[in-house]
Coordinates of C-alpha atoms and ligand atoms in Angstrom, one line a residue:
X9 CA -23.7 93.2 -41.8
X10 CA -22.1 93.5 -45.2
X11 CA -18.6 94.4 -43.4
X12 CA -19.0 91.4 -41.2
X13 CA -19.5 89.0 -43.9
X14 CA -16.6 90.4 -46.0
X15 CA -14.3 90.0 -42.9
X16 CA -15.5 86.4 -42.4
X17 CA -14.8 85.4 -46.0
X18 CA -11.2 86.8 -45.8
X19 CA -10.8 84.7 -42.5
X20 CA -12.1 81.6 -44.2
X21 CA -10.1 82.0 -47.2
X22 CA -6.7 81.9 -45.2
X23 CA -7.9 79.1 -42.9
X24 CA -5.0 76.6 -42.1
X25 CA -5.1 73.3 -40.2
X26 CA -2.7 70.4 -40.1
X27 CA -4.4 67.6 -38.2
X28 CA -8.1 66.3 -38.6
X29 CA -8.7 67.7 -35.1
X30 CA -7.9 71.1 -36.1
X31 CA -10.2 70.9 -39.2
X32 CA -13.0 69.7 -37.1
X33 CA -12.6 72.8 -34.8
X34 CA -12.7 75.0 -37.7
X35 CA -15.9 73.2 -38.9
X36 CA -17.5 73.9 -35.6
X37 CA -16.3 77.4 -35.6
X38 CA -17.8 78.3 -38.9
X39 CA -20.2 75.5 -40.2
X40 CA -22.1 74.2 -37.0
X41 CA -25.6 75.1 -35.9
X42 CA -23.9 77.6 -33.3
X43 CA -21.1 78.6 -35.8
X44 CA -20.5 82.0 -37.5
X45 CA -22.5 81.3 -40.4
X46 CA -25.6 80.3 -38.6
X47 CA -25.3 83.5 -36.6
X48 CA -25.3 85.5 -39.7
X49 CA -28.4 83.6 -40.9
X50 CA -30.2 84.4 -37.6
X51 CA -29.3 88.2 -37.9
X52 CA -30.8 87.8 -41.5
X53 CA -34.1 88.3 -40.2
X54 CA -33.4 91.7 -39.2
X55 CA -31.8 92.9 -42.6
X56 CA -34.1 95.6 -44.3
X57 CA -36.2 94.3 -47.1
X58 CA -34.3 96.1 -49.8
X59 CA -30.9 94.6 -48.8
X60 CA -32.0 91.1 -48.2
X61 CA -31.1 90.0 -51.6
X62 CA -27.7 91.3 -51.6
X63 CA -27.0 90.0 -48.1
X64 CA -28.4 86.6 -48.9
X65 CA -26.2 86.3 -51.8
X66 CA -23.2 87.2 -49.8
X67 CA -23.8 84.8 -46.8
X68 CA -24.4 82.0 -49.5
X69 CA -21.1 82.9 -50.9
X70 CA -19.5 82.8 -47.7
X71 CA -21.0 79.5 -46.6
X72 CA -20.0 77.7 -49.9
X73 CA -16.4 79.1 -49.6
X74 CA -16.1 77.9 -46.1
X75 CA -17.5 74.5 -46.9
X76 CA -15.2 74.2 -49.7
X77 CA -12.1 75.4 -47.9
X78 CA -12.7 73.2 -44.8
X79 CA -13.4 70.0 -46.8
X80 CA -10.0 70.8 -48.6
X81 CA -8.1 70.9 -45.4
X82 CA -9.9 67.8 -44.2
X83 CA -8.6 65.7 -47.2
X84 CA -5.0 67.2 -47.2
X85 CA -4.9 66.3 -43.4
X86 CA -6.4 62.9 -43.8
X87 CA -3.7 62.2 -46.8
X88 CA -0.9 63.4 -44.5
X89 CA -2.0 61.1 -41.8
X90 CA -2.1 57.9 -44.1
X91 CA 1.6 58.9 -45.4
X92 CA 2.7 59.2 -42.0
X93 CA 1.2 55.7 -40.9
X94 CA 2.3 53.7 -43.9
X95 CA 5.5 55.3 -45.2
X96 CA 8.8 55.4 -43.3
X97 CA 11.0 57.3 -45.4
X98 CA 14.0 56.4 -43.5
X99 CA 13.8 52.7 -44.2
X100 CA 16.0 51.2 -46.9
X101 CA 14.6 50.0 -50.1
X102 CA 12.7 46.9 -50.3
X103 CA 15.1 44.1 -50.9
X104 CA 14.8 42.3 -54.2
X105 CA 15.7 38.6 -53.8
X106 CA 18.2 37.6 -56.2
X107 CA 18.3 33.9 -57.3
X108 CA 21.4 31.9 -57.6
X109 CA 22.8 29.9 -60.4
X110 CA 21.8 26.1 -60.2
X111 CA 25.0 24.3 -59.0
X112 CA 24.8 22.2 -62.3
X113 CA 24.8 25.3 -64.4
X114 CA 27.7 26.6 -62.4
X115 CA 29.8 23.3 -63.2
X116 CA 28.6 23.3 -66.7
X117 CA 29.6 26.7 -67.3
X118 CA 33.0 26.0 -65.8
X119 CA 33.6 23.1 -68.0
X120 CA 32.5 24.7 -71.2
X121 CA 34.6 27.8 -70.2
X122 CA 37.8 25.6 -69.8
X123 CA 37.4 23.8 -73.1
X124 CA 36.4 27.0 -75.1
X125 CA 39.7 28.3 -73.9
X126 CA 41.3 25.5 -75.7
X127 CA 39.4 26.3 -78.9
X128 CA 36.2 24.2 -78.5
X129 CA 33.0 25.8 -79.6
X130 CA 29.6 25.0 -78.3
X131 CA 27.2 22.6 -80.1
X132 CA 23.7 21.5 -79.1
X133 CA 21.3 18.8 -80.3
X134 CA 17.8 17.8 -79.5
X135 CA 16.8 15.6 -76.3
X136 CA 14.1 13.7 -78.3
X137 CA 16.3 11.9 -80.9
X138 CA 16.0 9.1 -83.2
X139 CA 17.6 5.8 -83.0
X140 CA 20.1 6.7 -85.9
X141 CA 21.8 9.7 -84.0
X142 CA 22.0 7.9 -80.6
X143 CA 22.8 4.4 -81.5
X144 CA 23.3 3.3 -85.3
X145 CA 25.4 6.3 -86.3
X146 CA 27.6 5.6 -83.2
X147 CA 28.3 2.3 -84.3
X148 CA 26.0 0.2 -81.7
X149 CA 25.1 -3.3 -83.1
X150 CA 21.4 -3.9 -83.6
X151 CA 21.4 -6.1 -80.4
X152 CA 23.5 -4.0 -78.3
X153 CA 22.0 -4.2 -74.7
X154 CA 21.9 -0.4 -74.4
X155 CA 19.1 -0.1 -76.8
X156 CA 17.1 -2.4 -74.4
X157 CA 14.0 -1.2 -72.6
X158 CA 16.3 -1.2 -69.3
X159 CA 18.1 1.9 -70.6
X160 CA 16.3 3.7 -73.1
X161 CA 12.9 5.6 -73.0
X162 CA 11.0 5.1 -76.1
X163 CA 8.4 7.5 -77.4
X164 CA 5.2 5.5 -77.4
X165 CA 4.0 4.5 -80.7
X166 CA 7.2 5.5 -82.4
X167 CA 10.0 3.0 -81.5
X168 CA 12.5 4.9 -83.6
X169 CA 11.9 8.0 -81.5
X170 CA 13.7 7.9 -78.2
X171 CA 15.0 10.2 -75.4
X172 CA 18.8 10.4 -75.9
X173 CA 20.6 8.2 -73.3
X174 CA 24.0 10.2 -73.9
X175 CA 25.2 13.4 -75.9
X176 CA 27.1 11.4 -78.2
X177 CA 24.1 11.7 -80.6
X178 CA 25.3 15.6 -80.9
X179 CA 28.7 14.1 -82.3
X180 CA 26.6 12.7 -85.1
X181 CA 24.5 15.8 -85.7
X182 CA 27.6 17.9 -85.9
X183 CA 29.6 15.5 -88.3
X184 CA 26.7 15.2 -90.7
X185 CA 26.7 18.9 -91.3
X186 CA 30.4 19.9 -90.9
X187 CA 33.6 18.5 -92.5
X188 CA 36.9 18.6 -90.3
X189 CA 38.4 20.5 -88.6
X190 CA 35.8 19.8 -85.9
X191 CA 36.4 20.9 -82.3
X192 CA 32.9 21.0 -80.4
X193 CA 31.9 20.8 -76.8
X194 CA 28.2 19.6 -76.2
X195 CA 26.5 20.0 -73.0
X196 CA 23.1 18.7 -72.3
X197 CA 20.5 16.5 -70.6
X198 CA 20.3 12.8 -71.0
X199 CA 17.7 10.1 -70.1
X200 CA 18.2 6.4 -68.7
X201 CA 15.5 4.2 -67.4
X202 CA 17.1 3.8 -64.2
X203 CA 15.3 3.5 -60.6
X204 CA 15.7 6.6 -58.8
X205 CA 18.0 6.7 -55.8
X206 CA 20.6 8.7 -54.1
X207 CA 23.2 7.5 -56.8
X208 CA 21.2 7.2 -59.9
X209 CA 18.4 9.2 -61.7
X210 CA 16.3 8.9 -64.9
X211 CA 17.8 12.0 -66.2
X212 CA 21.3 13.6 -65.6
X213 CA 23.7 15.8 -67.5
X214 CA 26.7 15.4 -69.7
X215 CA 29.3 17.2 -71.5
X216 CA 30.6 15.7 -74.6
X217 CA 33.8 16.6 -76.5
X218 CA 34.7 15.8 -80.1
X219 CA 37.9 16.8 -82.0
X220 CA 38.6 15.7 -85.6
X221 CA 41.4 16.7 -87.8
X222 CA 44.3 15.3 -89.7
X223 CA 46.7 13.5 -87.5
X224 CA 44.9 13.7 -84.3
X225 CA 46.2 11.2 -81.9
X226 CA 45.6 9.6 -78.3
X227 CA 48.4 12.1 -77.2
X228 CA 46.5 15.1 -78.1
X229 CA 43.4 13.5 -76.0
X230 CA 45.6 12.9 -72.9
X231 CA 47.1 16.4 -73.0
X232 CA 43.7 18.2 -73.4
X233 CA 42.2 16.0 -70.7
X234 CA 45.1 16.6 -68.4
X235 CA 44.8 20.6 -68.9
X236 CA 41.2 20.2 -68.2
X237 CA 41.7 18.1 -64.9
X238 CA 44.3 20.7 -63.7
X239 CA 41.9 23.6 -64.4
X240 CA 38.9 22.0 -62.8
X241 CA 40.3 20.4 -59.7
X242 CA 43.7 22.3 -59.2
X243 CA 47.2 22.6 -60.7
X244 CA 48.4 19.4 -58.7
X245 CA 45.8 17.1 -60.0
X246 CA 47.3 13.9 -61.9
X247 CA 45.3 11.8 -64.3
X248 CA 45.4 8.2 -65.3
X249 CA 43.8 6.1 -68.2
X250 CA 42.3 2.8 -67.8
X251 CA 41.4 0.8 -71.0
X252 CA 37.7 0.4 -71.6
X253 CA 35.3 -0.2 -74.2
X254 CA 32.6 2.0 -76.0
X255 CA 31.1 0.9 -79.5
X256 CA 32.1 4.3 -80.9
X257 CA 35.6 4.6 -79.8
X258 CA 38.8 2.5 -80.5
X259 CA 40.9 2.4 -78.4
X260 CA 38.7 3.6 -75.6
X261 CA 39.6 4.5 -71.7
X262 CA 38.1 5.7 -68.7
X263 CA 40.0 8.5 -67.1
X264 CA 40.6 8.9 -63.3
X265 CA 41.7 11.9 -61.5
X266 CA 43.8 12.0 -58.3
X267 CA 41.5 12.3 -55.3
X268 CA 40.2 15.9 -55.0
X269 CA 40.3 15.5 -51.1
X270 CA 43.2 13.5 -50.2
X271 CA 45.3 14.2 -53.4
X272 CA 45.9 10.3 -53.9
X273 CA 46.9 9.1 -50.3
X274 CA 43.4 7.4 -49.8
X275 CA 40.4 8.6 -48.0
X276 CA 36.7 7.9 -47.7
X277 CA 35.6 9.8 -50.9
X278 CA 38.0 7.7 -53.0
X279 CA 37.5 4.7 -50.9
X280 CA 41.3 4.4 -50.3
X281 CA 42.1 4.1 -53.8
X282 CA 43.5 7.7 -54.3
X283 CA 41.6 7.9 -57.7
X284 CA 38.1 9.0 -58.8
X285 CA 36.9 8.1 -62.2
X286 CA 35.4 11.2 -64.0
X287 CA 35.2 10.2 -67.7
X288 CA 35.1 7.9 -70.7
X289 CA 37.1 8.7 -73.9
X290 CA 38.9 7.3 -77.0
X291 CA 39.7 7.7 -80.6
X292 CA 36.6 8.0 -82.6
X293 CA 36.1 4.7 -84.4
X294 CA 36.7 4.9 -88.1
X295 CA 33.3 3.1 -88.5
X296 CA 31.9 6.0 -86.9
X297 CA 33.5 8.5 -89.1
X298 CA 32.4 6.7 -92.2
X299 CA 28.8 6.3 -91.1
X300 CA 28.8 10.2 -90.5
X301 CA 30.3 11.0 -94.0
X302 CA 33.9 11.8 -92.8
X303 CA 36.6 10.0 -94.6
X304 CA 38.5 7.9 -92.1
X305 CA 41.5 7.4 -94.3
X306 CA 42.3 11.3 -94.2
X307 CA 40.9 12.1 -90.8
X308 CA 41.1 10.9 -87.1
X309 CA 39.6 12.2 -84.0
X310 CA 39.0 11.9 -80.3
X311 CA 35.9 12.1 -78.2
X312 CA 35.1 12.2 -74.5
X313 CA 32.0 12.5 -72.3
X314 CA 31.6 13.1 -68.7
X315 CA 28.6 13.5 -66.2
X316 CA 28.1 17.1 -64.9
X317 CA 26.5 15.6 -61.6
X318 CA 29.5 13.5 -61.2
X319 CA 32.0 16.5 -61.4
X320 CA 29.7 18.5 -59.3
X321 CA 29.6 15.9 -56.6
X322 CA 33.3 15.8 -56.5
X323 CA 33.7 19.7 -56.2
X324 CA 30.8 19.9 -53.6
X325 CA 30.4 16.5 -52.0
X326 CA 26.7 16.4 -52.6
X327 CA 25.6 13.0 -50.9
X328 CA 22.4 12.6 -52.6
X329 CA 21.9 13.3 -56.4
X330 CA 18.3 13.8 -56.0
X331 CA 19.1 17.1 -54.5
X332 CA 20.2 18.4 -57.8
X333 CA 16.6 18.1 -59.2
X334 CA 14.4 18.7 -56.2
X335 CA 14.6 22.5 -56.4
X336 CA 15.1 22.8 -52.5
X337 CA 15.7 26.7 -52.3
X338 CA 17.9 26.1 -49.1
X339 CA 20.2 23.8 -51.1
X340 CA 20.4 25.9 -54.2
X341 CA 21.2 29.1 -52.3
X342 CA 24.3 27.4 -51.0
X343 CA 25.8 27.8 -54.3
X344 CA 27.1 31.2 -55.9
X345 CA 28.8 31.7 -59.2
X346 CA 31.0 34.2 -60.6
X347 CA 30.1 33.6 -64.1
Ligands
LIG27 N1 28.6 8.3 -74.4 C1 29.5 7.9 -73.2 C2 28.5 7.5 -72.1 O1 27.5 8.0 -72.1 C3 30.8 8.6 -72.9 C4 31.7 8.8 -73.8 C5 31.6 9.8 -74.7 C6 32.8 7.8 -74.0 C7 32.6 9.9 -75.9 C8 33.7 7.9 -75.0 C9 33.6 9.1 -75.8 O2 28.9 6.7 -71.0

């Protein structure tokens, strides 16, 4: 009897099973009512009294070992099954969807990049501004229509605090803390109280440029803007200046580039004109230099400002301005950037 138990114990210790079915077969063989261990229990009756204690202990030991071993096989077979069900080790890693840069960011980076190669450094200012930086320091008369409710968003209860309607306010912020030479490029969001349509929005983005030093002339302005236009729209791009008016520049001009589609022959984008307006510019009005603490008898400068949406439209022909702020992923995914 003890021999038999010893032999079964060895068997049980070396049991192997891969599938749950095999484990179940082993359980039946050893642990069921008609299994090997039950058979031993039956035979236990015939064991002489003086050996009962020893044999009883051995049978118990065998039973415990068999139960433990079979449970162990059961859980490892089950684990193998789940792995086999859920994990396909041959498939590629889960794709991590990468976002794309917003088209306005792509265009802004491109503009800033071109001007930084020309020696301009980045400057930024707050979107919630005061009247001084947006208008008064920029030589807007007290009764200038741009201050009107039509254009400016006022912060309720603080008529002096407004959302900036152009990035020219950053010019004032730079001038009040820096003496020339100043050469900055200022990108940012601006707000105007306009009805939202395909062609206008209550917020949009501008890039402002400001250069102040001794002997800065309109020639410098023209040359820098020509280089910009050719970098942005291609080496054959031509520019033209038309006289204009801004309170903070004198003389002032609006600049056109030769049409980015037809090159000047006339097409539907330029409405037959061959030219597209892209920015406003001019020589900083001496009154603006003085208001911002810069001696206008020593220094002169130029400034320019352009809408990023406008430039993006010319590059990508986006028909509806609202696309830029609606965050439709299908639209945004069409743009990829190297930088
Ligand atoms: N601030 C002007 C605008 O918003 C653009 C501009 C900037 C014009 C600098 C001249 C010089 O329309």
